[in-house]
CSV table of C-alpha atoms in Angstrom, one decimal:
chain,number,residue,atom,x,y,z
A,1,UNK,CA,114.1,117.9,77.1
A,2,UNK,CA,115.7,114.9,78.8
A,3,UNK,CA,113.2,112.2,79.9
A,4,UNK,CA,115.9,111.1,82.2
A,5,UNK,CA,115.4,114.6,84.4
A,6,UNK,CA,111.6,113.8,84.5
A,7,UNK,CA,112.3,109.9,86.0
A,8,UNK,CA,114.7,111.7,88.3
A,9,UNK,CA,112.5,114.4,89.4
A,10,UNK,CA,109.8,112.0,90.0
A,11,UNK,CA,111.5,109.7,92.1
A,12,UNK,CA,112.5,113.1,94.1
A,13,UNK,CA,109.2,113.5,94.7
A,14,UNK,CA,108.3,110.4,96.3
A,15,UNK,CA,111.2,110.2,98.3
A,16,UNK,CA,110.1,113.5,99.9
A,17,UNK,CA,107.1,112.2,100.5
A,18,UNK,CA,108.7,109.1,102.0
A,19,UNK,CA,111.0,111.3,104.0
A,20,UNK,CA,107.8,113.2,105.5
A,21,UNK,CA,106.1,110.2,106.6
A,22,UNK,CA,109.5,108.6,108.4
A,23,UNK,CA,109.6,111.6,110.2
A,24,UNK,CA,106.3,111.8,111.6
A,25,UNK,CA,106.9,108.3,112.6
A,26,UNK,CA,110.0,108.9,114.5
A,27,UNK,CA,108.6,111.5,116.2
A,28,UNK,CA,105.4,109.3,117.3
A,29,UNK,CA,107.8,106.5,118.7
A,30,UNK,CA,106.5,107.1,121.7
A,31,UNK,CA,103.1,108.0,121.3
A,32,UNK,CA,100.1,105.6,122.8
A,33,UNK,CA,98.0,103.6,120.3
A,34,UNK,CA,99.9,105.6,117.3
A,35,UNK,CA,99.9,103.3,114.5
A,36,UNK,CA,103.0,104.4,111.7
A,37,UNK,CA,102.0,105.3,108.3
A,38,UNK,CA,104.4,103.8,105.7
A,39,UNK,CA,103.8,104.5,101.4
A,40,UNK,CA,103.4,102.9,98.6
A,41,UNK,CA,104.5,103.5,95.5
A,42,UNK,CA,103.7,102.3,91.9
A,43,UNK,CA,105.6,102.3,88.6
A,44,UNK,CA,104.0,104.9,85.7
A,45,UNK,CA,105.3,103.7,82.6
A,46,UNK,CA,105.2,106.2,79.7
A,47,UNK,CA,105.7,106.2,75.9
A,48,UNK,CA,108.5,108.5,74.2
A,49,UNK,CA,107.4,109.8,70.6
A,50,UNK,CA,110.9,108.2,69.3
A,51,UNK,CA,111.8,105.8,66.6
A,52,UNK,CA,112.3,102.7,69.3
A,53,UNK,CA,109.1,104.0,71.1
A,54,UNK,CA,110.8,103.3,74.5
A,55,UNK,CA,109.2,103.1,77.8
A,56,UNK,CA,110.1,105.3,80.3
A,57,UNK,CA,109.4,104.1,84.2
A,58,UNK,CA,108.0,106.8,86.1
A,59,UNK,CA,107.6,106.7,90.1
A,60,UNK,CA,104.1,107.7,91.6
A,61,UNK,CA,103.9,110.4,94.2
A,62,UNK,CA,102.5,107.8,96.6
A,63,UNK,CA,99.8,106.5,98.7
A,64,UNK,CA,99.6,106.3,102.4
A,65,UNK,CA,98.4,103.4,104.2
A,66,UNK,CA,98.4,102.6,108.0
A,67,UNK,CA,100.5,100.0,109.2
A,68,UNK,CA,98.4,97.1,110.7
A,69,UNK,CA,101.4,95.6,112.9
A,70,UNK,CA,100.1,95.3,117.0
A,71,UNK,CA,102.4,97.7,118.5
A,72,UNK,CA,103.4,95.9,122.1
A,73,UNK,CA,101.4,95.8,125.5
A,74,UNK,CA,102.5,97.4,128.6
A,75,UNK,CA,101.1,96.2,132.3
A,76,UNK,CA,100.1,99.6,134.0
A,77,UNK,CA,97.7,97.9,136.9
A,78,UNK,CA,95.6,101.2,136.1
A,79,UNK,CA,92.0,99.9,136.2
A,80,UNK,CA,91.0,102.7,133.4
A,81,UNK,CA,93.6,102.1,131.2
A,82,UNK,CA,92.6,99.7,128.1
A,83,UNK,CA,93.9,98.4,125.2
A,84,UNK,CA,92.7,95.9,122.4
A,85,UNK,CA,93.7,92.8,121.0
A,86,UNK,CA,93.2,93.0,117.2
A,87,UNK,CA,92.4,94.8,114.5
A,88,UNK,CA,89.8,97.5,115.9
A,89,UNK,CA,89.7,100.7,117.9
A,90,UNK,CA,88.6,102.6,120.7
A,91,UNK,CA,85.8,105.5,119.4
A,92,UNK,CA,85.4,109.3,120.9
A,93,UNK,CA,83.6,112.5,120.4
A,94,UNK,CA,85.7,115.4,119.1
A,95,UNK,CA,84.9,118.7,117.7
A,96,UNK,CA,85.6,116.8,114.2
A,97,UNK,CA,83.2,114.1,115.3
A,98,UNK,CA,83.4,110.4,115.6
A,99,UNK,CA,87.6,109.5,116.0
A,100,UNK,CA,88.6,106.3,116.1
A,101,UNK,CA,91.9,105.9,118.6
A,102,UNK,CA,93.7,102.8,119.8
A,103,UNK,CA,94.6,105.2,122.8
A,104,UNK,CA,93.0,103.7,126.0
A,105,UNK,CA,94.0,106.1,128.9
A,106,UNK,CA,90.7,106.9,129.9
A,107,UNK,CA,89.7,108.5,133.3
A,108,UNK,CA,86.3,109.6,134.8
A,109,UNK,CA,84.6,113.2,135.3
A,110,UNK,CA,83.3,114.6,138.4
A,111,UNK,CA,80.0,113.9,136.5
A,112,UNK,CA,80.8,110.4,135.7
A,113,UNK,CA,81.4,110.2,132.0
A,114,UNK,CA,84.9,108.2,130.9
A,115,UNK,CA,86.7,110.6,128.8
A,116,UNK,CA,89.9,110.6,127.2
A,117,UNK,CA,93.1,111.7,127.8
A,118,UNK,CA,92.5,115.0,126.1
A,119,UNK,CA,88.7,115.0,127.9
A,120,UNK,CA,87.2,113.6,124.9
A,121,UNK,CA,84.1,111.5,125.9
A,122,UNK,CA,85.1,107.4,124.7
A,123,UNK,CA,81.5,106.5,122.9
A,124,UNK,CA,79.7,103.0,123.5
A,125,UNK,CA,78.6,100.3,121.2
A,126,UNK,CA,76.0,102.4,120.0
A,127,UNK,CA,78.6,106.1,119.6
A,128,UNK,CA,76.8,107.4,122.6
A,129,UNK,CA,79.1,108.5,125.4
A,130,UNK,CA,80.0,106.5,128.5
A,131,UNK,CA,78.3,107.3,131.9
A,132,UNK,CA,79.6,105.9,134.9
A,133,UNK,CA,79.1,106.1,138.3
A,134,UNK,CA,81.4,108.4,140.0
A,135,UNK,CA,80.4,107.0,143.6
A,136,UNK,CA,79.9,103.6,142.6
A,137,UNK,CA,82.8,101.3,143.2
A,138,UNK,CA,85.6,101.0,140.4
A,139,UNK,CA,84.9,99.1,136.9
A,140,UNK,CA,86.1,95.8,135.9
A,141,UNK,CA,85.9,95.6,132.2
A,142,UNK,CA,85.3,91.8,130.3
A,143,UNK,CA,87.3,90.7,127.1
A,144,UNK,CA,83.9,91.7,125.3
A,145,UNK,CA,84.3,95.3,126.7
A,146,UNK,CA,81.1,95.0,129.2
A,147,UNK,CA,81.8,97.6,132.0
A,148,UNK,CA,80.5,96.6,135.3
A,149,UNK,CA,80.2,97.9,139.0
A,150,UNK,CA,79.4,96.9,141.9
A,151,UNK,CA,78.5,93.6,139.8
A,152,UNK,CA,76.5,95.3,137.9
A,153,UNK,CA,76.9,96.0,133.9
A,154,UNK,CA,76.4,99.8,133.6
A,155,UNK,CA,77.9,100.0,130.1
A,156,UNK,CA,79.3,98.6,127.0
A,157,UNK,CA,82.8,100.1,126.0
A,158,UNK,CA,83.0,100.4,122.4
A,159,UNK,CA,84.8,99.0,120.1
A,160,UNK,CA,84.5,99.5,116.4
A,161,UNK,CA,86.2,98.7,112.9
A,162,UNK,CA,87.2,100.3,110.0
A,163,UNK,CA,88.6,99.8,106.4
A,164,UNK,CA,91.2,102.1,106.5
A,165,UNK,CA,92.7,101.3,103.1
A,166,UNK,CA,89.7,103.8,101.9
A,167,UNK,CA,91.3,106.8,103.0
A,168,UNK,CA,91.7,108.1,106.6
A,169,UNK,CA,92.8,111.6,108.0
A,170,UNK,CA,95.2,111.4,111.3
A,171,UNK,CA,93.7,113.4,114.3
A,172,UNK,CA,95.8,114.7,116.9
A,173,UNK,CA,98.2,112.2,117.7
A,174,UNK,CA,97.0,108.7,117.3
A,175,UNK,CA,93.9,109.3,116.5
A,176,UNK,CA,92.3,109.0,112.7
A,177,UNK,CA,88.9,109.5,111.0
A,178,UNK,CA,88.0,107.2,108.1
A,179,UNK,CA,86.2,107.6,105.1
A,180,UNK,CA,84.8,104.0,105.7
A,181,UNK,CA,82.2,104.4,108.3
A,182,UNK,CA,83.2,103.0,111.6
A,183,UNK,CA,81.2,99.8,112.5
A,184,UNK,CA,80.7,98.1,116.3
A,185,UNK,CA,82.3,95.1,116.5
A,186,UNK,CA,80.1,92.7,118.2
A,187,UNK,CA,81.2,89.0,118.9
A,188,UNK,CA,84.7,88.8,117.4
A,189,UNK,CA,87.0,86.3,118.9
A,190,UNK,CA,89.6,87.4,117.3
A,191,UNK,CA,88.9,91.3,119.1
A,192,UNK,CA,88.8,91.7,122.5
A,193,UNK,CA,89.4,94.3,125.4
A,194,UNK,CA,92.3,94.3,128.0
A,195,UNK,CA,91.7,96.0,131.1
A,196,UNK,CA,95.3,97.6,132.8
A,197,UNK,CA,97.5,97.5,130.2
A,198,UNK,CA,97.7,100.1,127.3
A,199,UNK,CA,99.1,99.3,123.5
A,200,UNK,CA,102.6,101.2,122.4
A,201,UNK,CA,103.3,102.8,119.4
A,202,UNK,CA,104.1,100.1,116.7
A,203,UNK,CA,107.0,102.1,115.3
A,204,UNK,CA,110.4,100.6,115.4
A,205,UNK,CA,112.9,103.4,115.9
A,206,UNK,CA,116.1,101.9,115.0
A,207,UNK,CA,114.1,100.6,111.7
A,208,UNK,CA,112.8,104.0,110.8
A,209,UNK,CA,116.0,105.7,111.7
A,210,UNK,CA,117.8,103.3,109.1
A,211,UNK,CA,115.2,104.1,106.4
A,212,UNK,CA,116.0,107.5,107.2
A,213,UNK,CA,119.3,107.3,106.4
A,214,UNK,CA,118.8,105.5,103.1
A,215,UNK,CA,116.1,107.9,101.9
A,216,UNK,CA,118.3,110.8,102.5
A,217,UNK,CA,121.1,109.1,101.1
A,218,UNK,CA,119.2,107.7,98.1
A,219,UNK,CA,118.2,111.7,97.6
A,220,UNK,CA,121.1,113.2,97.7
A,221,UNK,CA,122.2,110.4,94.8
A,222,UNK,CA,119.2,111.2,92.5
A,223,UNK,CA,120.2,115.3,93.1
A,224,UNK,CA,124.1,114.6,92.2
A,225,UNK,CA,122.5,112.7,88.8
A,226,UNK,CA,120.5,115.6,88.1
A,227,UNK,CA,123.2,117.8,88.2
A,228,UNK,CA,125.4,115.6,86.5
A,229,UNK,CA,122.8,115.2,83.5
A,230,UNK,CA,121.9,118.9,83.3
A,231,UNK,CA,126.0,119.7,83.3
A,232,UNK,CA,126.4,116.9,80.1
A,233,UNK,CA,123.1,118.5,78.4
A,234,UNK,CA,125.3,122.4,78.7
A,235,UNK,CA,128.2,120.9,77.2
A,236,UNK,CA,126.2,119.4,74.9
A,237,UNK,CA,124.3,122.3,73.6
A,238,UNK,CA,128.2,124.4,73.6
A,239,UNK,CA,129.7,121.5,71.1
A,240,UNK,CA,127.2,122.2,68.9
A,241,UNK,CA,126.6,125.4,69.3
A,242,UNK,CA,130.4,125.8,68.4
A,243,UNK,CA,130.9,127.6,71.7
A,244,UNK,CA,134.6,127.4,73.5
């Protein structure tokens, strides 16, 4: 067999992998909090049984990894809309458990607990959920993510970190789980909360759309090669073979 339609095959597979993960970011351009997943690929090299004992350069199928890149603030005046500055997330109770979300369009129950979008309950410092006071007068939230009212601190909104390089799961839309266990983050200068405004998706469009093109483009080369190679292997065999 050709080593050459291994290498090719190979680097098919990546690029469809690739090709998955551009998509999925394209159509979260748009998404709150959504963080884009980009791949990384390494370089299997391989020894041929021949006479020069060659080395053949394989490409992995690829490892996800969340890009870390601040995705831009927008100004909404909404006074239960959040965002954060730095590497850290918001935290809420799903039927898969703990989520961690940089989503921060939160609004309040009849019964007083802060929820999510999806009516997910946000969790506090300590991943119990938020009660507020429904007929208390509206929240301010500090940099450190204190929630008071009526000058009063009633809660703490929570704000946790993760090592996400350990593996992670997306849920929903911009929210993930971690195989890292989520940890409060508790006086970080370099993490704090932002009351009215709410974090974009960090996706670049244009960018992905770009990559898009390549990727399809560098597929289609690799697929013309492999026919090419498998054409020159038939002819090949008829020489030989002594075929016409």
């Amino acid at each position: 067999m050709q080593s050459g339609l291994y290498v090719a095959l190979s680097s098919q597979v990546a690029l469809e992998r690739r090709l998955t993960t551009i998509a999925d970011n394209i159509a979260n351009v748009n998404t709150v909090g959504f963080r884009g997943t980009e791949v990384k690929f390494d370089e299997v090299l391989s020894r041929t049984h021949n006479d020069l004992n060659a080395k053949i350069a394989f490409v992995s199928q690829g490892n996800d990894y969340l890009s870390t890149r601040a995705g831009e603030l927008q100004h909404t005046g909404n006074e239960l809309d959040f965002a954060i500055k730095g590497d850290a997330w918001f935290a809420i109770d799903t039927p898969a458990g703990q989520v961690l979300t940089r989503d921060g369009r939160f609004t309040i129950k009849e019964t007083g607990e802060l929820i999510s979008l999806r009516g997910y309950p946000v969790l506090d410092a300590g991943g119990a959920p938020i009660q507020l006071n429904r007929a208390g007068g509206p929240p301010t939230v500090g940099q450190d993510g204190k929630i008071l009212q009526d000058g009063r601190q009633v809660a703490v909104l929570g704000v946790f970190s993760a090592d996400v390089t350990k593996g992670f799961v997306r849920y929903e839309n911009s929210g993930i789980t971690t195989v890292d266990q989520p940890q409060p983050v508790v006086d970080n200068s370099q993490i704090s909360v932002v009351q009215g405004y709410l974090e974009n998706s960090n996706v670049n469009g244009i960018s992905e759309i770009t990559q898009l093109i390549q990727v399809n483009r560098a597929f289609e080369s690799v697929s013309s090669l492999m026919r090419d190679s498998e054409s020159s292997l038939n002819d090949a065999i008829k020489t030989l073979g002594g075929s016409s």
